mmCIF file of C-alpha atoms in Angstrom:
data_model
loop_
_atom_site.group_PDB
_atom_site.id
_atom_site.type_symbol
_atom_site.label_atom_id
_atom_site.label_comp_id
_atom_site.label_asym_id
_atom_site.label_seq_id
_atom_site.Cartn_x
_atom_site.Cartn_y
_atom_site.Cartn_z
ATOM 1 C CA MET A 1 0.000 0.000 0.000
ATOM 2 C CA LEU A 2 1.161 3.512 -0.828
ATOM 3 C CA GLU A 3 0.388 6.639 1.143
ATOM 4 C CA ILE A 4 0.549 9.964 -0.656
ATOM 5 C CA ASP A 5 0.799 13.210 1.312
ATOM 6 C CA VAL A 6 0.516 16.710 -0.095
ATOM 7 C CA LEU A 7 2.226 19.027 2.372
ATOM 8 C CA ALA A 8 1.767 22.065 0.117
ATOM 9 C CA SER A 9 0.822 22.948 -3.445
ATOM 10 C CA GLY A 10 0.803 26.429 -4.950
ATOM 11 C CA SER A 11 2.864 29.580 -5.338
ATOM 12 C CA SER A 12 3.508 29.741 -1.583
ATOM 13 C CA GLY A 13 5.058 26.272 -1.473
ATOM 14 C CA ASN A 14 5.134 22.796 -2.987
ATOM 15 C CA CYS A 15 5.941 19.481 -1.351
ATOM 16 C CA TYR A 16 4.638 15.967 -1.986
ATOM 17 C CA MET A 17 5.556 12.668 -0.349
ATOM 18 C CA ILE A 18 5.018 9.036 -1.361
ATOM 19 C CA THR A 19 5.650 6.319 1.230
ATOM 20 C CA ASP A 20 5.548 2.549 1.187
ATOM 21 C CA ASP A 21 6.734 0.071 3.810
ATOM 22 C CA ARG A 22 10.420 0.756 3.076
ATOM 23 C CA SER A 23 10.787 4.141 1.400
ATOM 24 C CA ALA A 24 9.718 7.760 1.610
ATOM 25 C CA VAL A 25 10.034 9.765 -1.589
ATOM 26 C CA PHE A 26 9.636 13.541 -1.506
ATOM 27 C CA VAL A 27 8.962 15.651 -4.592
ATOM 28 C CA ASP A 28 10.137 19.196 -3.823
ATOM 29 C CA VAL A 29 10.491 20.657 -0.363
ATOM 30 C CA GLY A 30 8.986 24.141 -0.533
ATOM 31 C CA VAL A 31 7.680 24.093 3.040
ATOM 32 C CA ASN A 32 8.842 25.387 6.402
ATOM 33 C CA LYS A 33 10.446 23.613 9.350
ATOM 34 C CA LYS A 34 7.137 22.981 11.090
ATOM 35 C CA ASN A 35 5.727 21.089 8.100
ATOM 36 C CA LEU A 36 8.742 18.788 7.908
ATOM 37 C CA HIS A 37 9.479 18.276 11.593
ATOM 38 C CA CYS A 38 6.391 16.155 12.207
ATOM 39 C CA TYR A 39 7.697 13.543 9.737
ATOM 40 C CA GLN A 40 11.125 13.114 11.331
ATOM 41 C CA ASN A 41 10.084 10.340 13.726
ATOM 42 C CA LYS A 42 7.507 8.870 11.376
ATOM 43 C CA LEU A 43 10.141 8.233 8.694
ATOM 44 C CA GLN A 44 13.075 7.213 10.877
ATOM 45 C CA ASN A 45 12.958 3.584 9.708
ATOM 46 C CA LYS A 46 12.498 4.393 6.018
ATOM 47 C CA LYS A 47 14.970 5.250 3.294
ATOM 48 C CA VAL A 48 14.262 8.878 2.435
ATOM 49 C CA SER A 49 14.890 10.450 -0.979
ATOM 50 C CA LEU A 50 14.114 13.884 -2.394
ATOM 51 C CA PHE A 51 13.536 14.813 -6.027
ATOM 52 C CA LEU A 52 13.701 18.510 -6.896
ATOM 53 C CA SER A 53 11.818 19.676 -9.968
ATOM 54 C CA HIS A 54 13.690 23.004 -10.107
ATOM 55 C CA GLU A 55 15.293 25.735 -8.045
ATOM 56 C CA HIS A 56 12.483 28.267 -7.483
ATOM 57 C CA VAL A 57 12.030 29.163 -3.842
ATOM 58 C CA ASP A 58 8.523 27.705 -3.528
ATOM 59 C CA HIS A 59 10.090 24.312 -4.265
ATOM 60 C CA ILE A 60 13.307 24.456 -2.192
ATOM 61 C CA LYS A 61 12.765 26.751 0.801
ATOM 62 C CA GLY A 62 12.754 23.851 3.273
ATOM 63 C CA LEU A 63 15.860 22.203 1.819
ATOM 64 C CA LYS A 64 18.361 23.151 4.526
ATOM 65 C CA TYR A 65 16.122 21.862 7.296
ATOM 66 C CA PHE A 66 15.355 18.742 5.254
ATOM 67 C CA GLN A 67 19.097 18.063 5.023
ATOM 68 C CA SER A 68 19.470 18.533 8.771
ATOM 69 C CA ILE A 69 16.909 15.853 9.706
ATOM 70 C CA PHE A 70 17.171 13.362 6.832
ATOM 71 C CA ASP A 71 20.346 11.831 5.430
ATOM 72 C CA GLY A 72 18.848 10.570 2.187
ATOM 73 C CA ASP A 73 20.025 11.456 -1.296
ATOM 74 C CA ILE A 74 18.710 14.477 -3.185
ATOM 75 C CA PHE A 75 18.185 14.164 -6.927
ATOM 76 C CA CYS A 76 17.993 17.069 -9.376
ATOM 77 C CA GLY A 77 19.274 18.343 -12.687
ATOM 78 C CA PHE A 78 22.833 19.638 -13.105
ATOM 79 C CA ASP A 79 21.822 23.299 -13.419
ATOM 80 C CA THR A 80 19.664 23.094 -10.302
ATOM 81 C CA ALA A 81 22.576 21.585 -8.373
ATOM 82 C CA LYS A 82 24.885 24.322 -9.640
ATOM 83 C CA TYR A 83 22.408 26.975 -8.509
ATOM 84 C CA LEU A 84 22.123 25.401 -5.038
ATOM 85 C CA TYR A 85 25.914 25.270 -4.723
ATOM 86 C CA LYS A 86 26.178 28.986 -5.528
ATOM 87 C CA LEU A 87 23.602 29.719 -2.824
ATOM 88 C CA GLY A 88 25.705 27.875 -0.251
ATOM 89 C CA TYR A 89 23.686 24.685 0.099
ATOM 90 C CA ASP A 90 25.440 21.475 1.075
ATOM 91 C CA THR A 91 25.657 19.536 -2.187
ATOM 92 C CA ASP A 92 27.543 16.471 -0.930
ATOM 93 C CA ASN A 93 24.457 14.262 -1.044
ATOM 94 C CA ILE A 94 23.060 15.671 -4.281
ATOM 95 C CA LYS A 95 22.930 13.254 -7.204
ATOM 96 C CA ILE A 96 22.569 14.502 -10.776
ATOM 97 C CA ILE A 97 19.790 12.993 -12.866
ATOM 98 C CA GLU A 98 19.216 13.285 -16.576
ATOM 99 C CA PRO A 99 15.832 13.545 -18.283
ATOM 100 C CA ASP A 100 14.415 10.620 -20.254
ATOM 101 C CA HIS A 101 16.399 8.018 -18.319
ATOM 102 C CA LEU A 102 14.844 5.388 -16.069
ATOM 103 C CA PHE A 103 16.410 5.222 -12.597
ATOM 104 C CA ASP A 104 15.971 2.015 -10.626
ATOM 105 C CA PHE A 105 15.903 2.086 -6.819
ATOM 106 C CA ASN A 106 15.132 -0.491 -4.157
ATOM 107 C CA GLY A 107 11.641 -1.566 -5.141
ATOM 108 C CA TRP A 108 10.639 1.432 -7.259
ATOM 109 C CA GLN A 109 11.663 3.435 -10.313
ATOM 110 C CA VAL A 110 11.536 7.042 -11.457
ATOM 111 C CA TYR A 111 11.556 8.534 -14.936
ATOM 112 C CA PRO A 112 12.385 12.282 -15.025
ATOM 113 C CA PHE A 113 11.318 14.279 -18.071
ATOM 114 C CA ARG A 114 11.641 17.867 -19.257
ATOM 115 C CA LEU A 115 8.890 20.402 -18.697
ATOM 116 C CA SER A 116 8.790 23.994 -19.967
ATOM 117 C CA HIS A 117 9.402 26.706 -17.374
ATOM 118 C CA ASP A 118 11.627 29.743 -16.805
ATOM 119 C CA SER A 119 14.064 27.999 -14.492
ATOM 120 C CA ALA A 120 17.591 26.606 -14.641
ATOM 121 C CA ASP A 121 16.220 23.072 -14.924
ATOM 122 C CA ILE A 122 12.671 21.808 -14.846
ATOM 123 C CA PHE A 123 11.641 18.206 -14.482
ATOM 124 C CA GLY A 124 8.417 16.313 -14.237
ATOM 125 C CA PHE A 125 8.519 12.848 -12.716
ATOM 126 C CA LYS A 126 6.857 9.499 -13.297
ATOM 127 C CA PHE A 127 7.246 7.070 -10.403
ATOM 128 C CA ASN A 128 6.650 3.344 -10.664
ATOM 129 C CA PHE A 129 5.871 1.458 -7.460
ATOM 130 C CA ASP A 130 5.237 -2.191 -8.366
ATOM 131 C CA ASN A 131 3.642 -1.122 -11.653
ATOM 132 C CA PHE A 132 1.523 1.585 -10.000
ATOM 133 C CA LEU A 133 2.365 4.819 -11.839
ATOM 134 C CA ILE A 134 2.275 8.281 -10.262
ATOM 135 C CA SER A 135 3.107 11.308 -12.441
ATOM 136 C CA PHE A 136 3.822 14.935 -11.557
ATOM 137 C CA VAL A 137 3.377 17.680 -14.169
ATOM 138 C CA THR A 138 3.497 21.113 -12.542
ATOM 139 C CA ASP A 139 5.280 24.387 -13.341
ATOM 140 C CA THR A 140 5.054 24.077 -17.094
ATOM 141 C CA GLY A 141 3.782 26.465 -19.729
ATOM 142 C CA GLU A 142 2.809 23.682 -22.077
ATOM 143 C CA VAL A 143 2.362 19.938 -22.289
ATOM 144 C CA SER A 144 4.195 18.729 -25.364
ATOM 145 C CA ARG A 145 3.422 15.566 -27.282
ATOM 146 C CA ASN A 146 6.436 13.940 -25.637
ATOM 147 C CA ILE A 147 5.145 14.765 -22.143
ATOM 148 C CA SER A 148 1.685 13.496 -23.061
ATOM 149 C CA GLU A 149 3.128 10.199 -24.242
ATOM 150 C CA ILE A 150 5.138 9.792 -21.032
ATOM 151 C CA ILE A 151 2.260 10.398 -18.622
ATOM 152 C CA THR A 152 -0.332 8.380 -20.559
ATOM 153 C CA GLY A 153 -1.085 5.267 -18.561
ATOM 154 C CA SER A 154 -0.563 6.886 -15.155
ATOM 155 C CA ASP A 155 -2.730 5.648 -12.288
ATOM 156 C CA ILE A 156 -2.411 8.934 -10.377
ATOM 157 C CA LEU A 157 -1.745 12.279 -12.058
ATOM 158 C CA PHE A 158 -0.742 15.528 -10.381
ATOM 159 C CA LEU A 159 -1.465 18.105 -13.077
ATOM 160 C CA GLU A 160 -1.002 21.852 -12.905
ATOM 161 C CA ALA A 161 -4.099 24.027 -13.271
ATOM 162 C CA ASN A 162 -2.618 27.359 -12.295
ATOM 163 C CA TYR A 163 -4.960 29.983 -13.693
ATOM 164 C CA GLU A 164 -8.188 30.794 -15.482
ATOM 165 C CA GLU A 165 -7.057 32.840 -18.470
ATOM 166 C CA GLU A 166 -9.813 35.460 -18.232
ATOM 167 C CA MET A 167 -9.081 36.054 -14.543
ATOM 168 C CA LEU A 168 -5.371 36.445 -15.223
ATOM 169 C CA VAL A 169 -5.766 38.775 -18.206
ATOM 170 C CA ASN A 170 -8.263 41.009 -16.388
ATOM 171 C CA GLY A 171 -6.561 40.773 -13.003
ATOM 172 C CA LYS A 172 -4.224 43.028 -11.049
ATOM 173 C CA TYR A 173 -0.903 41.450 -11.996
ATOM 174 C CA PRO A 174 1.520 43.734 -13.891
ATOM 175 C CA GLN A 175 1.702 43.132 -17.611
ATOM 176 C CA HIS A 176 5.177 41.602 -17.566
ATOM 177 C CA LEU A 177 4.066 39.007 -15.006
ATOM 178 C CA LYS A 178 0.928 38.182 -16.975
ATOM 179 C CA LYS A 179 3.083 37.708 -20.060
ATOM 180 C CA ARG A 180 5.416 35.374 -18.161
ATOM 181 C CA ILE A 181 2.596 33.205 -16.802
ATOM 182 C CA LEU A 182 0.864 32.982 -20.188
ATOM 183 C CA SER A 183 4.055 32.051 -22.040
ATOM 184 C CA LYS A 184 5.257 28.566 -22.939
ATOM 185 C CA LYS A 185 7.797 28.971 -20.135
ATOM 186 C CA GLY A 186 5.129 29.932 -17.619
ATOM 187 C CA HIS A 187 2.279 27.960 -16.078
ATOM 188 C CA LEU A 188 -0.543 25.752 -17.311
ATOM 189 C CA SER A 189 -4.067 27.140 -17.473
ATOM 190 C CA ASN A 190 -7.226 25.328 -16.420
ATOM 191 C CA LYS A 191 -8.337 24.836 -19.999
ATOM 192 C CA ASP A 192 -4.937 23.542 -21.090
ATOM 193 C CA ALA A 193 -5.046 21.073 -18.211
ATOM 194 C CA ILE A 194 -8.424 19.791 -19.406
ATOM 195 C CA LYS A 195 -7.122 19.625 -22.971
ATOM 196 C CA THR A 196 -4.193 17.552 -21.729
ATOM 197 C CA LEU A 197 -6.536 15.123 -19.986
ATOM 198 C CA HIS A 198 -8.473 14.592 -23.208
ATOM 199 C CA GLU A 199 -5.180 13.795 -24.949
ATOM 200 C CA ILE A 200 -3.742 11.391 -22.382
ATOM 201 C CA TYR A 201 -6.781 9.733 -20.818
ATOM 202 C CA ASP A 202 -6.954 5.966 -20.800
ATOM 203 C CA SER A 203 -8.830 3.495 -18.639
ATOM 204 C CA ARG A 204 -5.892 3.076 -16.258
ATOM 205 C CA LEU A 205 -6.205 6.607 -14.856
ATOM 206 C CA LYS A 206 -7.811 6.499 -11.415
ATOM 207 C CA LYS A 207 -7.287 9.904 -9.832
ATOM 208 C CA ILE A 208 -6.494 13.443 -11.018
ATOM 209 C CA LEU A 209 -5.150 16.056 -8.611
ATOM 210 C CA PHE A 210 -5.167 19.592 -9.981
ATOM 211 C CA SER A 211 -2.104 21.275 -8.513
ATOM 212 C CA HIS A 212 -0.242 24.580 -8.161
ATOM 213 C CA ILE A 213 -3.498 26.559 -8.213
ATOM 214 C CA SER A 214 -3.201 30.348 -8.053
ATOM 215 C CA GLU A 215 -5.253 32.063 -5.371
ATOM 216 C CA GLU A 216 -5.207 35.305 -7.355
ATOM 217 C CA ASN A 217 -5.922 34.096 -10.889
ATOM 218 C CA ASN A 218 -8.087 31.069 -10.208
ATOM 219 C CA SER A 219 -10.901 30.089 -7.878
ATOM 220 C CA TYR A 220 -11.769 26.967 -5.955
ATOM 221 C CA GLU A 221 -15.369 27.313 -7.147
ATOM 222 C CA LEU A 222 -14.146 26.997 -10.726
ATOM 223 C CA MET A 223 -11.983 24.032 -9.794
ATOM 224 C CA GLU A 224 -15.040 22.298 -8.324
ATOM 225 C CA LYS A 225 -16.689 22.597 -11.727
ATOM 226 C CA TYR A 226 -13.635 21.288 -13.557
ATOM 227 C CA CYS A 227 -13.447 18.337 -11.172
ATOM 228 C CA LYS A 228 -17.108 17.488 -11.768
ATOM 229 C CA TYR A 229 -16.502 17.733 -15.512
ATOM 230 C CA CYS A 230 -13.618 15.268 -15.248
ATOM 231 C CA GLU A 231 -15.601 12.842 -13.118
ATOM 232 C CA LYS A 232 -18.458 12.909 -15.613
ATOM 233 C CA THR A 233 -16.315 12.831 -18.756
ATOM 234 C CA PHE A 234 -13.503 10.487 -17.766
ATOM 235 C CA LYS A 235 -15.239 8.523 -14.977
ATOM 236 C CA VAL A 236 -12.303 9.096 -12.605
ATOM 237 C CA GLU A 237 -11.896 10.686 -9.212
ATOM 238 C CA ALA A 238 -10.815 14.319 -9.500
ATOM 239 C CA THR A 239 -9.847 16.793 -6.811
ATOM 240 C CA TYR A 240 -7.939 20.050 -6.463
ATOM 241 C CA LEU A 241 -5.251 21.025 -3.985
ATOM 242 C CA ARG A 242 -5.740 24.123 -1.866
ATOM 243 C CA GLN A 243 -2.713 26.163 -0.944
ATOM 244 C CA LYS A 244 -1.332 25.618 2.575
ATOM 245 C CA THR A 245 -3.717 22.702 3.138
ATOM 246 C CA HIS A 246 -2.538 19.190 3.912
ATOM 247 C CA TYR A 247 -4.097 16.405 1.848
ATOM 248 C CA SER A 248 -3.385 12.689 2.037
ATOM 249 C CA PHE A 249 -4.764 9.430 0.682
ATOM 250 C CA LYS A 250 -3.833 5.771 0.327
ATOM 251 C CA VAL A 251 -3.788 3.570 -2.756
#
């Protein structure tokens, strides 16, 4: 059995954790000390690993505390590691991973792949736990055909739904920030997320988790409607992740 915990999802922080009977795998660590401390004892008998999607602060701000309480390896792209080194992070336990290569660990596998974002590196991840596939696609301005092919067949999909385009365009953000978010190196809109689901859906998909939702350029009321649409159209469970709200489930 797998347990999946969402410690945070959104512009204020991002951190996800997958645990089985032997391992604890974190994806990003953009949370504070308090969020991580409660897991120190819980995970003391598990092998802990951390995969960093990229170097933006909402994905790494808890890294130093993470390193102080866990001695597991940290995996990221070369440019992310170089950025962390320049900032003074301890890089002794950082391992460089390449996109489009399958990495085999003790009882599970991970396949990193390129996303499209204005960062030094940007990876999505597809994890395989005994043929149960969990994919993460957040912080990307587009979902290419290659990404779609990789995530097709996932059992669980964390998919960015950052903004509703009309809300962003007519909102208070300065023009340069709107342009960044709307670009192919920005974030994924609600409608592009739905379009992606139409492209990648197959009968294996069991649960969709809309992630990295903006509190300024999106609304939870809209996300409720998108979730109902997915449940009706694809006959799968769909939910959305609120910022600063813990969410967990077992599979």
